Amino acid sequence: MNQSHRGGVSLQGVVKRHGALTVLHGVDLDIEPGEFFVLLGPSGSGKTTTLRVLAGLESISAGRVLLDAQDVTHQDPGERDVAMVFQSYALYPHMTVAQNIGFPLKMVGQGAQAIALAVADAAAKVSIGHLLDRRPGQLSGGQQQRVALARAIVREPRLFLLDEPLSNLDARLRMETRVELKKLQRSLGVTAVYVTHDQEEAMTLADRIAIFMDGRIVQVGTPQGIFGRPSHASVAGFIGTPPMNLLQATWSGQQLQVGAAGLVDLGVAAPGERAVTLGVRPGDLKIQATGLAAEVELVEELGDSRIAILHIGEQRVKLKTDHLIDLREGDLVHLGFAATAAHLFDRDSGDRLN
Ligand SMILES: Nc1ncnc2c1ncn2[C@@H]1O[C@H](COP(=O)(O)OP(=O)(O)OP(=O)(O)O)[C@@H](O)[C@H]1O
Ligand SMILES: [Mg+2]
């Protein structure tokens, strides 16, 4: 069944307090039906809390939660028609795989025959049809993960909430399961809200991403949009491997002064002199004949690429290149970058300027 007309989400001014501690500071968020939407941010930024608010597992201190334009702020989890998959799969150890998957249907009083059909169907969708008689203790981590997914899809919920569901898997299995998860979401047409602090996972899975920092959403956009044009210095410093270099600089006229290391011509004039944070991606930094004076600290070999760590005065930067570089600790070089590769942020507010 394609249900892509269902599962629209709207959070409006959601505040969550735990006693004196405010963990969500007025979160606004709109998710379209059928979207794969990722909540990405560092530990403690409020991702899980937001997901639990959507599920109805967490009451809110202010604001509204809408599902398909209906106010569900005060509805119990059972009334919301959403399914949640946790990082710990939370399977019942004494039940078989089939009983685990069928449990949500049994809870709503479906008959044995209907349950058996739905269980077989859900299990087939995640390729565990041959494991139905086992118990969770007799399964690998990846297989347990699939049981948890099957249990979530068996009810055909309108909204699929996933909290770091792949983090207990090893790197290879995580990548494989990631691809399958995306295909499954597409084929079901179900709306998915997926929490992770792994930006690679976010980039590969998401139609759109919301970046969380300290209980606030600082940017919403496509993976390309967020990578290419971070709206805030905190996002710039979080996205990319390694993330963007952030340097203290002064912007005046068309020129950027980076400490005593030199000037960069930006081609765009500042309105007066301005203290900025300059962002440049490691892959956009180049070694040139002239430019910002820098000293090599270390070169890391990554096989298909390499990362040089350098100092520009007191400030440390990373340069990433596919080319071989013949640099040693202590070498003095000059760094440059295209004017279009400069991301400028206000030094105080962190807001993007260009
Ligand atoms: N029951 C609670 N009581 C008090 N504080 C809480 C409670 N639950 C969460 N918090 C706090 O709320 C903040 C956000 O927590 P949340 O679990 O949403 O973060 P997260 O973004 O999911 O982090 P992680 O990536 O580590 O899972 C944290 O500072 C956390 O300590
Ligand atoms: Mg969490």
Coordinates of C-alpha atoms and ligand atoms in Angstrom, one line a residue:
M1 CA 0.0 0.0 0.0
N2 CA 1.3 3.4 -0.8
Q3 CA 0.5 5.8 2.0
S4 CA 2.5 8.8 0.8
H5 CA -0.5 11.1 1.3
R6 CA -0.3 10.4 5.1
G7 CA 2.2 11.3 7.8
G8 CA 2.6 15.0 7.5
V9 CA 4.1 16.5 10.7
S10 CA 4.0 20.0 12.1
L11 CA 5.7 21.0 15.4
Q12 CA 4.7 24.6 16.4
G13 CA 6.7 26.4 19.1
V14 CA 7.4 23.2 21.0
V15 CA 9.0 23.8 24.4
K16 CA 10.1 21.0 26.7
R17 CA 11.3 21.5 30.2
H18 CA 12.7 19.0 32.7
G19 CA 12.3 21.0 35.9
A20 CA 14.4 24.1 35.6
L21 CA 16.2 22.7 32.5
T22 CA 14.8 23.7 29.1
V23 CA 15.8 21.1 26.6
L24 CA 13.7 22.3 23.6
H25 CA 13.5 26.0 23.2
G26 CA 10.5 26.5 20.8
V27 CA 11.0 24.0 18.0
D28 CA 9.1 24.7 14.7
L29 CA 9.2 22.0 12.1
D30 CA 7.2 20.9 9.1
I31 CA 7.6 17.5 7.5
E32 CA 5.9 16.5 4.2
P33 CA 4.1 13.2 3.8
G34 CA 6.4 10.6 2.4
E35 CA 9.6 12.4 3.3
F36 CA 12.7 10.8 4.8
F37 CA 13.5 13.5 7.3
V38 CA 16.6 13.3 9.5
L39 CA 17.2 15.0 12.8
L40 CA 21.0 15.5 13.0
G41 CA 23.0 17.1 15.8
P42 CA 25.5 16.6 18.5
S43 CA 24.8 14.6 21.7
G44 CA 22.3 16.3 24.0
S45 CA 21.0 18.6 21.4
G46 CA 17.3 17.4 21.7
K47 CA 16.9 14.9 18.9
T48 CA 15.5 12.0 20.9
T49 CA 13.3 14.3 22.9
T50 CA 11.8 15.7 19.7
L51 CA 11.1 12.2 18.5
R52 CA 9.5 11.2 21.8
V53 CA 7.4 14.3 21.6
L54 CA 6.2 13.1 18.1
A55 CA 5.5 9.6 19.5
G56 CA 3.5 11.0 22.4
L57 CA 5.9 9.5 24.9
E58 CA 6.9 13.0 26.2
S59 CA 4.4 15.7 27.2
I60 CA 5.4 19.2 26.2
S61 CA 5.5 22.4 28.2
A62 CA 4.3 24.7 25.4
G63 CA 3.4 24.5 21.7
R64 CA 1.5 22.1 19.5
V65 CA 2.0 18.9 17.7
L66 CA 0.0 18.2 14.5
L67 CA -0.1 15.0 12.5
D68 CA -1.9 15.3 9.1
A69 CA -3.1 18.7 10.2
Q70 CA -4.8 17.3 13.3
D71 CA -3.8 18.5 16.7
V72 CA -2.5 15.4 18.6
T73 CA -0.7 17.4 21.4
H74 CA -2.8 15.7 24.1
Q75 CA -3.2 12.3 22.4
D76 CA -1.7 9.1 23.9
P77 CA 1.0 7.2 21.9
G78 CA -1.6 4.5 21.0
E79 CA -3.9 7.1 19.4
R80 CA -1.3 8.6 17.1
D81 CA -0.8 5.8 14.6
V82 CA 3.0 6.1 14.7
A83 CA 5.6 3.4 15.2
M84 CA 9.0 3.9 16.8
V85 CA 12.2 1.9 16.5
F86 CA 14.8 2.4 19.2
Q87 CA 18.5 2.1 19.3
S88 CA 18.1 -0.9 21.6
Y89 CA 15.7 -3.0 19.6
A90 CA 13.6 -3.6 22.7
L91 CA 12.5 -7.1 21.5
Y92 CA 10.7 -9.4 23.9
P93 CA 13.2 -12.2 24.7
H94 CA 10.7 -14.9 25.6
M95 CA 8.7 -14.5 22.4
T96 CA 9.5 -15.9 18.9
V97 CA 10.4 -13.5 16.1
A98 CA 6.8 -14.1 14.7
Q99 CA 5.3 -13.2 18.1
N100 CA 7.5 -10.1 18.4
I101 CA 6.5 -8.8 15.0
G102 CA 2.8 -9.6 15.5
F103 CA 2.6 -8.1 19.0
P104 CA 1.3 -4.7 18.0
L105 CA -1.5 -6.4 16.0
K106 CA -2.4 -8.7 18.9
M107 CA -2.6 -5.6 21.2
V108 CA -5.3 -4.1 19.0
G109 CA -7.2 -7.4 19.0
Q110 CA -6.6 -8.7 15.5
G111 CA -7.3 -12.4 14.8
A112 CA -4.6 -15.1 14.6
Q113 CA -5.0 -15.6 10.9
A114 CA -4.8 -11.9 10.0
I115 CA -1.8 -11.5 12.2
A116 CA 0.0 -14.5 10.6
L117 CA -0.5 -13.0 7.2
A118 CA 0.7 -9.5 8.2
V119 CA 3.7 -11.0 10.0
A120 CA 4.7 -13.0 7.0
D121 CA 4.4 -10.0 4.8
A122 CA 6.4 -7.7 7.1
A123 CA 9.1 -10.3 7.6
A124 CA 9.4 -10.8 3.9
K125 CA 9.9 -7.1 3.3
V126 CA 13.0 -7.1 5.6
S127 CA 14.2 -10.5 4.4
I128 CA 13.7 -12.4 7.7
G129 CA 11.0 -14.8 6.6
H130 CA 13.2 -17.8 7.5
L131 CA 13.7 -16.7 11.1
L132 CA 10.2 -16.5 12.3
D133 CA 10.4 -19.4 14.8
R134 CA 13.6 -18.3 16.5
R135 CA 13.9 -16.2 19.6
P136 CA 15.8 -12.9 19.7
G137 CA 18.7 -14.4 21.7
Q138 CA 19.3 -16.7 18.7
L139 CA 19.7 -13.8 16.2
S140 CA 22.6 -11.6 15.2
G141 CA 22.4 -7.8 15.9
G142 CA 21.5 -7.1 12.3
Q143 CA 18.8 -9.7 12.3
Q144 CA 17.4 -8.3 15.6
Q145 CA 17.3 -4.9 14.0
R146 CA 15.2 -6.3 11.1
V147 CA 12.8 -7.8 13.6
A148 CA 12.4 -4.4 15.2
L149 CA 11.8 -2.9 11.8
A150 CA 9.3 -5.6 10.8
R151 CA 7.4 -5.0 14.1
A152 CA 7.3 -1.3 13.3
I153 CA 6.0 -1.7 9.7
V154 CA 3.5 -4.5 10.5
R155 CA 0.8 -2.0 11.5
E156 CA 1.4 0.2 8.4
P157 CA 1.7 3.3 10.6
R158 CA 1.5 6.7 9.0
L159 CA 4.7 7.8 10.7
F160 CA 7.8 5.8 11.2
L161 CA 10.1 7.2 14.0
L162 CA 13.6 5.8 14.2
D163 CA 16.2 6.7 16.9
E164 CA 19.7 5.8 15.9
P165 CA 18.4 2.4 14.7
L166 CA 21.7 1.3 13.2
S167 CA 24.2 2.3 15.8
N168 CA 24.5 -1.2 17.3
L169 CA 25.6 -2.6 14.0
D170 CA 29.2 -2.9 12.7
A171 CA 30.3 -0.5 10.0
R172 CA 29.7 -2.8 7.0
L173 CA 26.3 -4.0 8.1
R174 CA 25.3 -0.4 9.0
M175 CA 25.9 0.7 5.4
E176 CA 24.1 -2.2 3.9
T177 CA 21.1 -1.8 6.2
R178 CA 21.1 1.9 5.5
V179 CA 20.5 1.2 1.8
E180 CA 17.8 -1.3 2.5
L181 CA 16.1 1.0 5.0
K182 CA 15.8 3.8 2.4
K183 CA 14.4 1.3 -0.2
L184 CA 11.9 0.0 2.3
Q185 CA 10.8 3.5 3.2
R186 CA 10.4 4.4 -0.5
S187 CA 8.5 1.3 -1.3
L188 CA 6.1 1.7 1.6
G189 CA 5.8 5.4 0.9
V190 CA 5.7 6.0 4.7
T191 CA 7.0 9.2 6.3
A192 CA 10.2 8.6 8.3
V193 CA 11.7 10.7 10.9
Y194 CA 15.2 9.4 11.7
V195 CA 17.5 10.5 14.5
T196 CA 21.3 10.3 14.1
H197 CA 24.4 12.1 15.1
D198 CA 26.3 10.5 12.2
Q199 CA 26.4 13.1 9.4
E200 CA 27.3 10.6 6.7
E201 CA 24.2 8.6 7.6
A202 CA 22.1 11.7 7.5
M203 CA 23.5 12.8 4.2
T204 CA 22.9 9.5 2.4
L205 CA 19.4 8.8 3.9
A206 CA 17.7 12.2 4.0
D207 CA 15.4 14.0 1.7
R208 CA 15.8 16.9 4.2
I209 CA 17.7 17.4 7.4
A210 CA 17.1 19.5 10.5
I211 CA 20.3 20.5 12.3
F212 CA 19.8 20.6 16.1
M213 CA 22.1 22.5 18.4
D214 CA 21.4 23.0 22.1
G215 CA 17.6 22.3 21.9
R216 CA 17.1 24.5 18.8
I217 CA 16.8 23.8 15.1
V218 CA 19.5 26.0 13.5
Q219 CA 19.0 24.9 9.8
V220 CA 16.6 22.9 7.7
G221 CA 17.5 21.9 4.2
T222 CA 18.5 19.2 1.7
P223 CA 21.9 17.5 2.3
Q224 CA 23.3 19.5 -0.6
G225 CA 21.9 22.8 0.7
I226 CA 23.2 22.3 4.2
F227 CA 26.7 21.2 3.1
G228 CA 27.0 23.9 0.4
R229 CA 25.6 26.8 2.4
P230 CA 25.6 26.3 6.1
S231 CA 23.4 29.1 7.7
H232 CA 25.4 29.4 10.9
A233 CA 29.0 28.9 12.0
S234 CA 28.0 26.1 14.4
V235 CA 26.5 24.1 11.4
A236 CA 29.6 24.8 9.3
G237 CA 31.8 23.5 12.1
F238 CA 29.7 20.3 12.4
I239 CA 29.2 19.2 8.8
G240 CA 31.8 17.6 6.6
T241 CA 34.7 15.2 7.2
P242 CA 36.7 16.8 8.4
P243 CA 34.3 19.8 9.0
M244 CA 34.9 23.2 7.7
N245 CA 37.9 25.2 9.0
L246 CA 36.8 28.2 11.0
L247 CA 39.2 31.1 11.3
Q248 CA 39.0 34.5 13.0
A249 CA 39.4 37.2 10.4
T250 CA 38.7 40.9 9.8
W251 CA 36.7 41.9 6.7
S252 CA 37.3 45.4 5.4
G253 CA 36.9 46.7 1.9
Q254 CA 37.2 43.7 -0.4
Q255 CA 39.8 42.1 1.7
L256 CA 40.0 39.6 4.5
Q257 CA 42.8 39.9 7.0
V258 CA 43.6 36.5 8.7
G259 CA 45.7 37.4 11.7
A260 CA 49.2 38.3 10.7
A261 CA 49.2 35.6 8.1
G262 CA 48.0 37.7 5.1
L263 CA 45.2 39.1 3.1
V264 CA 42.7 37.4 0.9
D265 CA 40.9 39.2 -1.9
L266 CA 37.2 38.3 -1.7
G267 CA 35.9 40.4 -4.6
V268 CA 33.0 41.6 -2.4
A269 CA 33.2 44.6 -0.2
A270 CA 32.2 44.6 3.5
P271 CA 30.0 47.4 4.8
G272 CA 32.8 48.9 7.0
E273 CA 35.2 46.9 9.0
R274 CA 33.8 43.8 10.5
A275 CA 35.0 40.9 12.7
V276 CA 34.1 37.6 11.0
T277 CA 34.5 33.9 11.3
L278 CA 35.8 32.7 7.9
G279 CA 34.8 29.2 6.9
V280 CA 36.8 27.2 4.3
R281 CA 36.3 23.5 3.6
P282 CA 39.5 21.4 3.9
G283 CA 39.0 20.4 0.3
D284 CA 38.9 24.0 -0.9
L285 CA 42.2 25.0 0.7
K286 CA 45.2 25.0 -1.8
I287 CA 48.9 25.3 -1.4
Q288 CA 50.1 28.2 -3.5
A289 CA 53.1 30.4 -4.2
T290 CA 51.5 33.3 -2.2
G291 CA 48.7 33.6 0.3
L292 CA 48.2 32.9 4.0
A293 CA 51.5 31.9 5.7
A294 CA 51.2 28.5 7.4
E295 CA 53.3 25.9 9.0
V296 CA 52.8 22.2 8.6
E297 CA 52.2 20.2 11.8
L298 CA 51.3 16.8 10.5
V299 CA 50.2 14.9 7.4
E300 CA 47.7 12.1 7.7
E301 CA 47.6 9.5 4.9
L302 CA 44.1 8.1 4.2
G303 CA 44.9 5.9 1.2
D304 CA 42.9 7.7 -1.4
S305 CA 43.4 11.1 0.0
R306 CA 45.5 12.9 2.7
I307 CA 44.9 15.5 5.3
A308 CA 47.5 18.1 6.2
I309 CA 47.2 19.8 9.5
L310 CA 48.7 23.3 9.5
H311 CA 48.9 26.4 11.7
I312 CA 48.0 29.8 10.4
G313 CA 49.5 31.8 13.3
E314 CA 47.7 30.5 16.4
Q315 CA 44.9 29.0 14.4
R316 CA 44.8 25.4 13.2
V317 CA 43.4 24.4 9.8
K318 CA 43.1 21.1 7.8
L319 CA 43.7 20.8 4.1
K320 CA 42.4 17.7 2.3
T321 CA 43.6 16.6 -1.1
D322 CA 43.5 13.7 -3.5
H323 CA 46.9 14.6 -4.8
L324 CA 50.2 13.4 -3.3
I325 CA 51.8 16.1 -1.3
D326 CA 55.4 16.3 -0.2
L327 CA 55.1 18.1 3.1
R328 CA 56.9 17.5 6.4
E329 CA 56.4 18.8 9.9
G330 CA 57.8 22.3 10.1
D331 CA 57.5 23.1 6.4
L332 CA 56.4 26.7 5.7
V333 CA 53.8 27.1 2.9
H334 CA 51.2 29.5 1.6
L335 CA 47.5 28.7 1.5
G336 CA 44.8 30.1 -0.7
F337 CA 41.2 29.4 -1.8
A338 CA 38.8 30.6 -4.4
A339 CA 36.7 33.6 -3.3
T340 CA 33.6 31.5 -3.9
A341 CA 34.9 28.9 -1.3
A342 CA 34.8 31.5 1.5
H343 CA 31.9 31.2 3.9
L344 CA 31.5 34.3 6.1
F345 CA 29.8 34.4 9.5
D346 CA 29.3 37.1 11.9
R347 CA 31.9 36.7 14.7
D348 CA 29.4 37.3 17.5
S349 CA 26.1 35.9 16.3
G350 CA 27.5 33.2 14.0
D351 CA 24.9 34.0 11.4
R352 CA 25.9 33.7 7.8
L353 CA 26.9 36.9 6.0
N354 CA 27.5 36.0 2.4
Ligands
LIG1 N1 14.2 12.8 31.7 C1 15.1 13.8 31.6 N2 15.4 14.6 32.7 C2 16.2 15.6 32.6 N3 16.9 15.9 31.5 C3 16.7 15.2 30.4 C4 15.8 14.1 30.4 N4 15.8 13.5 29.2 C5 16.7 14.2 28.5 N5 17.3 15.2 29.2 C6 18.2 16.2 28.7 O1 17.7 16.8 27.6 C7 18.8 17.1 26.6 C8 18.4 16.6 25.3 O2 18.4 15.1 25.4 P1 18.2 14.2 24.1 O3 18.1 12.8 24.6 O4 17.0 14.7 23.4 O5 19.5 14.5 23.3 P2 20.0 13.8 21.9 O6 20.1 14.9 20.9 O7 19.1 12.7 21.5 O8 21.4 13.2 22.3 P3 22.2 11.9 21.9 O9 22.8 12.1 20.6 O10 23.2 11.8 23.0 O11 21.2 10.7 22.0 C9 20.0 16.6 27.3 O12 20.7 17.6 27.8 C10 19.5 15.6 28.3 O13 20.4 15.5 29.3
MG2 MG 19.3 10.6 21.4

